[in-house]
Coordinates of N, CA and C and ligand atoms in Angstrom, one line a residue:
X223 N 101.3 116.2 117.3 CA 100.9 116.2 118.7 C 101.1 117.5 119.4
X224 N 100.2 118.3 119.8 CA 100.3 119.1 120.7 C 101.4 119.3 122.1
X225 N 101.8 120.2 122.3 CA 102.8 120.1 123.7 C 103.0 121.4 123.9
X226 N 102.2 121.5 125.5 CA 102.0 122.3 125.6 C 101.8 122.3 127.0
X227 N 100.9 123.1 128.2 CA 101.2 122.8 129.7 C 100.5 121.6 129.8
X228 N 99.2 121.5 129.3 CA 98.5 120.4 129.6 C 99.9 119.1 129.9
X229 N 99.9 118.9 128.4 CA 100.6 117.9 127.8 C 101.6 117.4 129.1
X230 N 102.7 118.6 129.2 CA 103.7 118.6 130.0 C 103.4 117.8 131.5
X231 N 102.3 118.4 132.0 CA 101.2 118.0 133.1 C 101.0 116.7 133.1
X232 N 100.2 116.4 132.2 CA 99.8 114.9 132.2 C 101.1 114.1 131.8
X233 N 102.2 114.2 131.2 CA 103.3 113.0 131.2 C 103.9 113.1 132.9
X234 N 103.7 114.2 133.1 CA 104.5 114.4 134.7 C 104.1 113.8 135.6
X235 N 102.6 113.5 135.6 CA 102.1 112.9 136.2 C 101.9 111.5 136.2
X236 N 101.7 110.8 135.0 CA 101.8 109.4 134.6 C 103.1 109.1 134.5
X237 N 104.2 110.1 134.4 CA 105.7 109.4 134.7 C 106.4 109.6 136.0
X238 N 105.4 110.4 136.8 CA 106.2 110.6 138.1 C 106.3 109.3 139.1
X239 N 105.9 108.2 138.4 CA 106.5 107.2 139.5 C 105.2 106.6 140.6
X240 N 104.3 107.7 140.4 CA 103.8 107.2 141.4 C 102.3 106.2 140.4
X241 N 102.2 105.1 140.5 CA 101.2 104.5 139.7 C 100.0 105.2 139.3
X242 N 99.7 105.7 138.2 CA 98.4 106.6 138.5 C 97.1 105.2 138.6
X243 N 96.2 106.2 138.9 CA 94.7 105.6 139.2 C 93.5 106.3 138.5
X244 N 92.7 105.8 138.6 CA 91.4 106.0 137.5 C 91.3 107.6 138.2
X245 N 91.6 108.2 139.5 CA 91.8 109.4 139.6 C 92.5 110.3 139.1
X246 N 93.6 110.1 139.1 CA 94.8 110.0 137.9 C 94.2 110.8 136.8
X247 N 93.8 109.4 136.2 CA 93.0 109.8 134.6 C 91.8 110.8 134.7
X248 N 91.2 110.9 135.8 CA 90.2 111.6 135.8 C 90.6 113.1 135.8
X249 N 91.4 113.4 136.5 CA 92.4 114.4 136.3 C 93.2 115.0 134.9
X250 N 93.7 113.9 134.2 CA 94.4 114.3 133.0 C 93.0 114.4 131.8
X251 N 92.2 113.8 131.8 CA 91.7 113.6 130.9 C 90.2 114.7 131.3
X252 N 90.1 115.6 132.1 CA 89.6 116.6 132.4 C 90.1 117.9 132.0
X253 N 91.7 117.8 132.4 CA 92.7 118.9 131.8 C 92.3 118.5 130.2
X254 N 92.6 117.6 129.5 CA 92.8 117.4 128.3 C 91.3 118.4 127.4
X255 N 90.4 117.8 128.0 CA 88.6 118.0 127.5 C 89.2 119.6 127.3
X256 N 89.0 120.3 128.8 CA 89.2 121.7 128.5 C 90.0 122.7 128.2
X257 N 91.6 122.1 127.6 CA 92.4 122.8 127.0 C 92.1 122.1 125.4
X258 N 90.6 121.0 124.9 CA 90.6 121.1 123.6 C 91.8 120.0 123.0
X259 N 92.6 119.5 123.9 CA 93.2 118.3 123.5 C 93.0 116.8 123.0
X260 N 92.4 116.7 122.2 CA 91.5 115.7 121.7 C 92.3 114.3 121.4
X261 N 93.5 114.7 120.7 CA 94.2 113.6 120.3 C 95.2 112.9 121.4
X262 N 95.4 114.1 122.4 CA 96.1 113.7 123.4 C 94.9 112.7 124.2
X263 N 94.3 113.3 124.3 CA 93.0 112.6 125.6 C 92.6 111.3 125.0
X264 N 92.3 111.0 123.8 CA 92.5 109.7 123.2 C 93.4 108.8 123.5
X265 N 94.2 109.4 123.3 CA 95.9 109.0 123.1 C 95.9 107.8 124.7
X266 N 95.6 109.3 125.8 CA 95.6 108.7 127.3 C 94.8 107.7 127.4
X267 N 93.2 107.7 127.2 CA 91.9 107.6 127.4 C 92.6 105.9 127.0
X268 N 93.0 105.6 126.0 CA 93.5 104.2 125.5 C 94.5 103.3 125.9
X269 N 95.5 104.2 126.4 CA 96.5 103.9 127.2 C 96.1 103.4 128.9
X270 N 95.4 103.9 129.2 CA 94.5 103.4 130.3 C 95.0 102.0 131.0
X271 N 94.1 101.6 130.0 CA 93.9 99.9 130.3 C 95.4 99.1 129.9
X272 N 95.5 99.0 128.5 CA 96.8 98.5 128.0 C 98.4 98.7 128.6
X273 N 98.5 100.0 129.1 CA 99.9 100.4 129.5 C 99.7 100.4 131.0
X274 N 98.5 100.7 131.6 CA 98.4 101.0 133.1 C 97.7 100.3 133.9
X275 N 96.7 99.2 132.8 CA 96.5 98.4 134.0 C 94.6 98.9 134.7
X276 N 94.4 100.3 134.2 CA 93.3 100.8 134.8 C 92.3 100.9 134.0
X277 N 91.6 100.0 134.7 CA 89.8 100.0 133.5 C 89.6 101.3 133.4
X278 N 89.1 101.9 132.0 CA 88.1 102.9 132.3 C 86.6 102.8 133.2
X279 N 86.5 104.2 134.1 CA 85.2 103.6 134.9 C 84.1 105.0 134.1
X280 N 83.1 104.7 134.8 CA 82.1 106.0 133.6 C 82.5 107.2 133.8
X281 N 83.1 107.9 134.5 CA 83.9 109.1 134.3 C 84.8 109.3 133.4
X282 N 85.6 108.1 133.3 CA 86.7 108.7 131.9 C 86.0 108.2 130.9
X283 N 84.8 107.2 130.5 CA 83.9 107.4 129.4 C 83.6 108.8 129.1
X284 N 83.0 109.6 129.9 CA 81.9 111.0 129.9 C 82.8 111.9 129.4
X285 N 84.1 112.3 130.3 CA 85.0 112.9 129.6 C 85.5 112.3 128.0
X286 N 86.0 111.7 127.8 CA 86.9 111.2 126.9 C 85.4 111.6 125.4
X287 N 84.3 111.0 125.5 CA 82.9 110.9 125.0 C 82.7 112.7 124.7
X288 N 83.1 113.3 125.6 CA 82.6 114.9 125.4 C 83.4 115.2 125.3
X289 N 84.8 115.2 125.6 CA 85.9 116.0 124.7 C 85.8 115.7 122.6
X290 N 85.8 114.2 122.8 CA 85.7 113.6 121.3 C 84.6 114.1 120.5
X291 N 83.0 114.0 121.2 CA 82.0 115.3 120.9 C 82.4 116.4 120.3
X292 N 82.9 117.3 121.5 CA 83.1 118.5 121.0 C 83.3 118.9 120.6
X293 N 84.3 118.4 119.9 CA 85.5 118.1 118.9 C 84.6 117.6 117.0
X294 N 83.9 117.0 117.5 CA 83.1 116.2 116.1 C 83.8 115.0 115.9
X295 N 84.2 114.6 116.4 CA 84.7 113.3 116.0 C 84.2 112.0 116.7
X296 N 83.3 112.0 115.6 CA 82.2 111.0 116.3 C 82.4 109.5 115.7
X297 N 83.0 109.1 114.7 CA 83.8 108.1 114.5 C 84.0 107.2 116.1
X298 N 84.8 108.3 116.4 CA 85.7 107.7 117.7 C 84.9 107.8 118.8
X299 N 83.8 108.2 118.9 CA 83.2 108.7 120.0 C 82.1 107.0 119.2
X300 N 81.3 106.9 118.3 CA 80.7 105.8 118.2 C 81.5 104.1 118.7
X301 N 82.7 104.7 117.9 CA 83.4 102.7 118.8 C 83.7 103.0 120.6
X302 N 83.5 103.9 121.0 CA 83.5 104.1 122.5 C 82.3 103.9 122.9
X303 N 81.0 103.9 122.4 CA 79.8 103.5 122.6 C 79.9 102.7 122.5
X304 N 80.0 101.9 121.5 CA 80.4 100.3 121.7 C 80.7 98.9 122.5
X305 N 81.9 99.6 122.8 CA 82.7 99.5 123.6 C 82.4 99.6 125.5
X306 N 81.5 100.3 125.7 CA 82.0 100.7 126.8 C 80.8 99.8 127.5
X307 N 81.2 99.7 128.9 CA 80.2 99.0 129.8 C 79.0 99.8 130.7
X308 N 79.0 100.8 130.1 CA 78.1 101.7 130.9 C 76.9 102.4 130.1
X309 N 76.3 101.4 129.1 CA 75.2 101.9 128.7 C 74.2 101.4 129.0
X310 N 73.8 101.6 130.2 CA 72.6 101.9 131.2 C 72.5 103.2 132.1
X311 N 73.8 104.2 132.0 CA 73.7 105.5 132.9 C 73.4 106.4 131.7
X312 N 72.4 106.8 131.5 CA 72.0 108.2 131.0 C 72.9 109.6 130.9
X313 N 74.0 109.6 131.5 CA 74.9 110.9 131.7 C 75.6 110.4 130.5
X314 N 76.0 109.9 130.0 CA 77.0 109.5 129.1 C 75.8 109.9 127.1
X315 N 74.9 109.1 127.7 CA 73.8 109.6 126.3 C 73.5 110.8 126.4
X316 N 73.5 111.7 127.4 CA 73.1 113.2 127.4 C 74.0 113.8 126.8
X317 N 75.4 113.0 127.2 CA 76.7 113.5 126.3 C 77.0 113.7 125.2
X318 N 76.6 112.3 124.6 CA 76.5 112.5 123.3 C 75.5 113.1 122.5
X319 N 74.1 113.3 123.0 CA 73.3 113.7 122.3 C 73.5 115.2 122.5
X320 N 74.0 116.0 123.4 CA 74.3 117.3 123.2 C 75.2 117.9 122.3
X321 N 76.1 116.4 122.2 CA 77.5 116.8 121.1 C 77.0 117.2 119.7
X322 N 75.9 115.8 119.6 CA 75.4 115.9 118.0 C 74.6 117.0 118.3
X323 N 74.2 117.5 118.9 CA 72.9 119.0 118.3 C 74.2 120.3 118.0
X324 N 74.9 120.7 119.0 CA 76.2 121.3 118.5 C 76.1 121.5 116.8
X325 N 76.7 119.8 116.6 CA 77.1 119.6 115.0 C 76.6 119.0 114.6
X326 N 75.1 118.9 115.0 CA 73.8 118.8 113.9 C 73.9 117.2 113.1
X327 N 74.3 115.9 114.0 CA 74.4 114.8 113.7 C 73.4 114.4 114.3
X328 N 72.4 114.2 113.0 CA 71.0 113.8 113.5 C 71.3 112.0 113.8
X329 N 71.6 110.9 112.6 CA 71.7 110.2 112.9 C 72.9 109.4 114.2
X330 N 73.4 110.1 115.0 CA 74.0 109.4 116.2 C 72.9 110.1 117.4
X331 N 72.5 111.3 117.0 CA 71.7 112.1 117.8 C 70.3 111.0 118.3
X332 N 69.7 110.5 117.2 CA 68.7 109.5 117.1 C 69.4 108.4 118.1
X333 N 70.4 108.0 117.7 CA 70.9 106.5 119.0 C 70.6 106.8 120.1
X334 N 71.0 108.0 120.2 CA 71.4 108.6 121.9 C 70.0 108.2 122.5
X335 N 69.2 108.9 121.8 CA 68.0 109.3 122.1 C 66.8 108.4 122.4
X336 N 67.4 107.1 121.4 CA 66.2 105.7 122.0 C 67.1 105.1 123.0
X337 N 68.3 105.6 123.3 CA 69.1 104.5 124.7 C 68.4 105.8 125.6
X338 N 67.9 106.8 125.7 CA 67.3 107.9 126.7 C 65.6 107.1 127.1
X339 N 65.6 107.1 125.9 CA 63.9 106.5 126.2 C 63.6 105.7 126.9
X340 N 64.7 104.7 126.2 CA 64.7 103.5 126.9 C 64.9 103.1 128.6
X341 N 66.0 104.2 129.0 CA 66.0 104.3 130.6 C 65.7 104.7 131.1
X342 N 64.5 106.2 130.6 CA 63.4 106.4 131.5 C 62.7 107.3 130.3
X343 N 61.6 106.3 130.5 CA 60.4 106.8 129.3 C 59.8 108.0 129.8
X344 N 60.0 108.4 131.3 CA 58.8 109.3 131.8 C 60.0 110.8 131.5
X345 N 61.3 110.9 131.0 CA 61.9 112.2 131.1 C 61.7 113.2 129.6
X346 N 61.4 114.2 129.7 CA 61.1 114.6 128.3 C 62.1 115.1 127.7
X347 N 63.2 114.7 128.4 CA 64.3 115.8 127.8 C 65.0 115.6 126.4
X348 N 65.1 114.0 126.3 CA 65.7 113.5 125.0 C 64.1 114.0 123.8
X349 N 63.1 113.8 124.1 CA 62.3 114.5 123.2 C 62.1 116.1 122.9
X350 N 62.4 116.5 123.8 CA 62.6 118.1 123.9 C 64.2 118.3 122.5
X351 N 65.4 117.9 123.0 CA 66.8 117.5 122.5 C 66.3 117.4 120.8
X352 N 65.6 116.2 120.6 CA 65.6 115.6 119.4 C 64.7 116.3 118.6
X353 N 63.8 117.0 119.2 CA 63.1 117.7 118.5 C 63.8 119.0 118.1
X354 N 64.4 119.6 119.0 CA 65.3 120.9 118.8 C 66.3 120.7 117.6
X355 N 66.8 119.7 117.7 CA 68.1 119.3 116.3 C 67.3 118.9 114.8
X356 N 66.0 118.2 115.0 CA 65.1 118.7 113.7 C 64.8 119.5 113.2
X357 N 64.3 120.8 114.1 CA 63.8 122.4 113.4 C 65.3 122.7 113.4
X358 N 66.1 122.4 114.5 CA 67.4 123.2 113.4 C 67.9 123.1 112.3
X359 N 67.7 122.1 111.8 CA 67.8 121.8 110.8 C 66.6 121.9 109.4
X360 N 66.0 122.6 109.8 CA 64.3 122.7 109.3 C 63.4 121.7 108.8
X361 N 63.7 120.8 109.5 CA 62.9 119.0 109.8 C 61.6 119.6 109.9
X362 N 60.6 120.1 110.1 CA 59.6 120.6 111.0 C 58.6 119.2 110.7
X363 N 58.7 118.5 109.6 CA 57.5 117.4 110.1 C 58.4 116.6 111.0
X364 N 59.6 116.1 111.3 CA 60.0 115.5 112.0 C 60.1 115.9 113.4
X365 N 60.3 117.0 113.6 CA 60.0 117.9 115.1 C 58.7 117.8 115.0
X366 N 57.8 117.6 114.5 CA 56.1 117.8 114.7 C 56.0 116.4 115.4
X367 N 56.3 115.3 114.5 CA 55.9 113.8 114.7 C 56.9 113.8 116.0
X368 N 57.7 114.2 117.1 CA 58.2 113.8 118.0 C 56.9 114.6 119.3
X369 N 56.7 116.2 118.8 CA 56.1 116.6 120.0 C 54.5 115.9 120.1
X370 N 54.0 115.5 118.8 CA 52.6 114.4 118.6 C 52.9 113.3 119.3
X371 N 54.0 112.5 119.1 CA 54.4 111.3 119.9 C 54.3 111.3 121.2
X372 N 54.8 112.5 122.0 CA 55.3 112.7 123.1 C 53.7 113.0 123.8
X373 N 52.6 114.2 122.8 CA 51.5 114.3 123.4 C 50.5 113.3 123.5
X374 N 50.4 112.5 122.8 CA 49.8 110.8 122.9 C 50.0 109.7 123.8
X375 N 51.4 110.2 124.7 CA 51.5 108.9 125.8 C 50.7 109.3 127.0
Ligands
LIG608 C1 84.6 119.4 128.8 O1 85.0 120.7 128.6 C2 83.9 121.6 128.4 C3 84.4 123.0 128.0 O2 85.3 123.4 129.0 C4 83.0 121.6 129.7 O3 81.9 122.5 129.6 C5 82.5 120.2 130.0 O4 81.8 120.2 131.2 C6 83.7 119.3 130.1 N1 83.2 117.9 130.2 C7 83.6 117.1 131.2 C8 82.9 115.7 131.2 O5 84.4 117.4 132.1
LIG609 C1 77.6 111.4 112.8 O1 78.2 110.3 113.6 C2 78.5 109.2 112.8 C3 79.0 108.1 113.8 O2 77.9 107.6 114.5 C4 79.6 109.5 111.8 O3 79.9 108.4 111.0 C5 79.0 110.6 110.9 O4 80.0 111.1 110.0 C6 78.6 111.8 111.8 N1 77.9 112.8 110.9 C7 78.1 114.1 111.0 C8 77.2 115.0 110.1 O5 78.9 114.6 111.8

């Protein structure tokens, strides 16, 4: 386990007495994302509910979702999809589908991308996305068959 200011930070604050709150966590698990803390932010991200009592709300999905991204660890970032009560807000699939283009995870990149569709067929962005992580990968009939799809509707 890491320990370090973050670390220090976030126990000081979930032990200082004062009950934290989903702001709280929004706080620690924002320090966590961008000092790269992954196992810590988990660690929190889980403790949440069980030790504290505080639902995750779709902000500590997004974070906790794009730290675990960034990171590649999409294992844990898939049972969080799962899991979570917020797959009807689009910011959370943008999340993950930016993660997978990063690190080139066509198949979670695809999930993201029909829960995009799905919530608004008129945005081109998840086709734009999914086509781009094809040619990166030098898919090129598969990036063809998305911008063909996309010119047909
Ligand atoms: C996580 O950290 C990265 C890198 O600092 C940042 O670009 C991104 O916006 C952060 N995500 C969230 C949800 O705070
Ligand atoms: C892509 O994500 C899945 C989880 O949905 C994971 O099992 C797989 O190992 C990942 N693949 C790559 C190339 O990162």
């Amino acid at each position: 386990m890491e320990r370090d200011d973050t670390w220090i930070c976030s126990e000081d604050i979930i032990a200082s007495g004062v009950k934290p709150d989903g702001i709280t966590f929004i706080a620690v698990l924002t320090a966590c994302n961008h000092s790269g803390l992954v196992d810590l932010g988990f660690q929190i991200f889980n403790s949440m509910q069980s030790e504290h009592g505080v639902d995750p709300a779709l902000d500590q999905y997004t974070c906790i979702i794009d730290c675990l991204g960034r990171a590649g660890h999409f294992q844990d970032v898939e049972l969080l999809m799962e899991k979570m009560p917020y797959k009807d807000d689009p910011v959370v699939w943008e999340v993950v589908l930016s993660c997978c283009i990063v690190h080139g995870n066509v198949s979670l990149a695809e999930r993201a991308a029909v829960e995009l569709f799905r919530l608004d067929p008129e945005s081109s962005t998840p086709y734009v996305l999914l086509a781009n992580i094809y040619s990166s990968l030098g898919r090129w009939n598969d990036a063809r068959a998305i911008r063909v799809w996309r010119a047909d509707e």
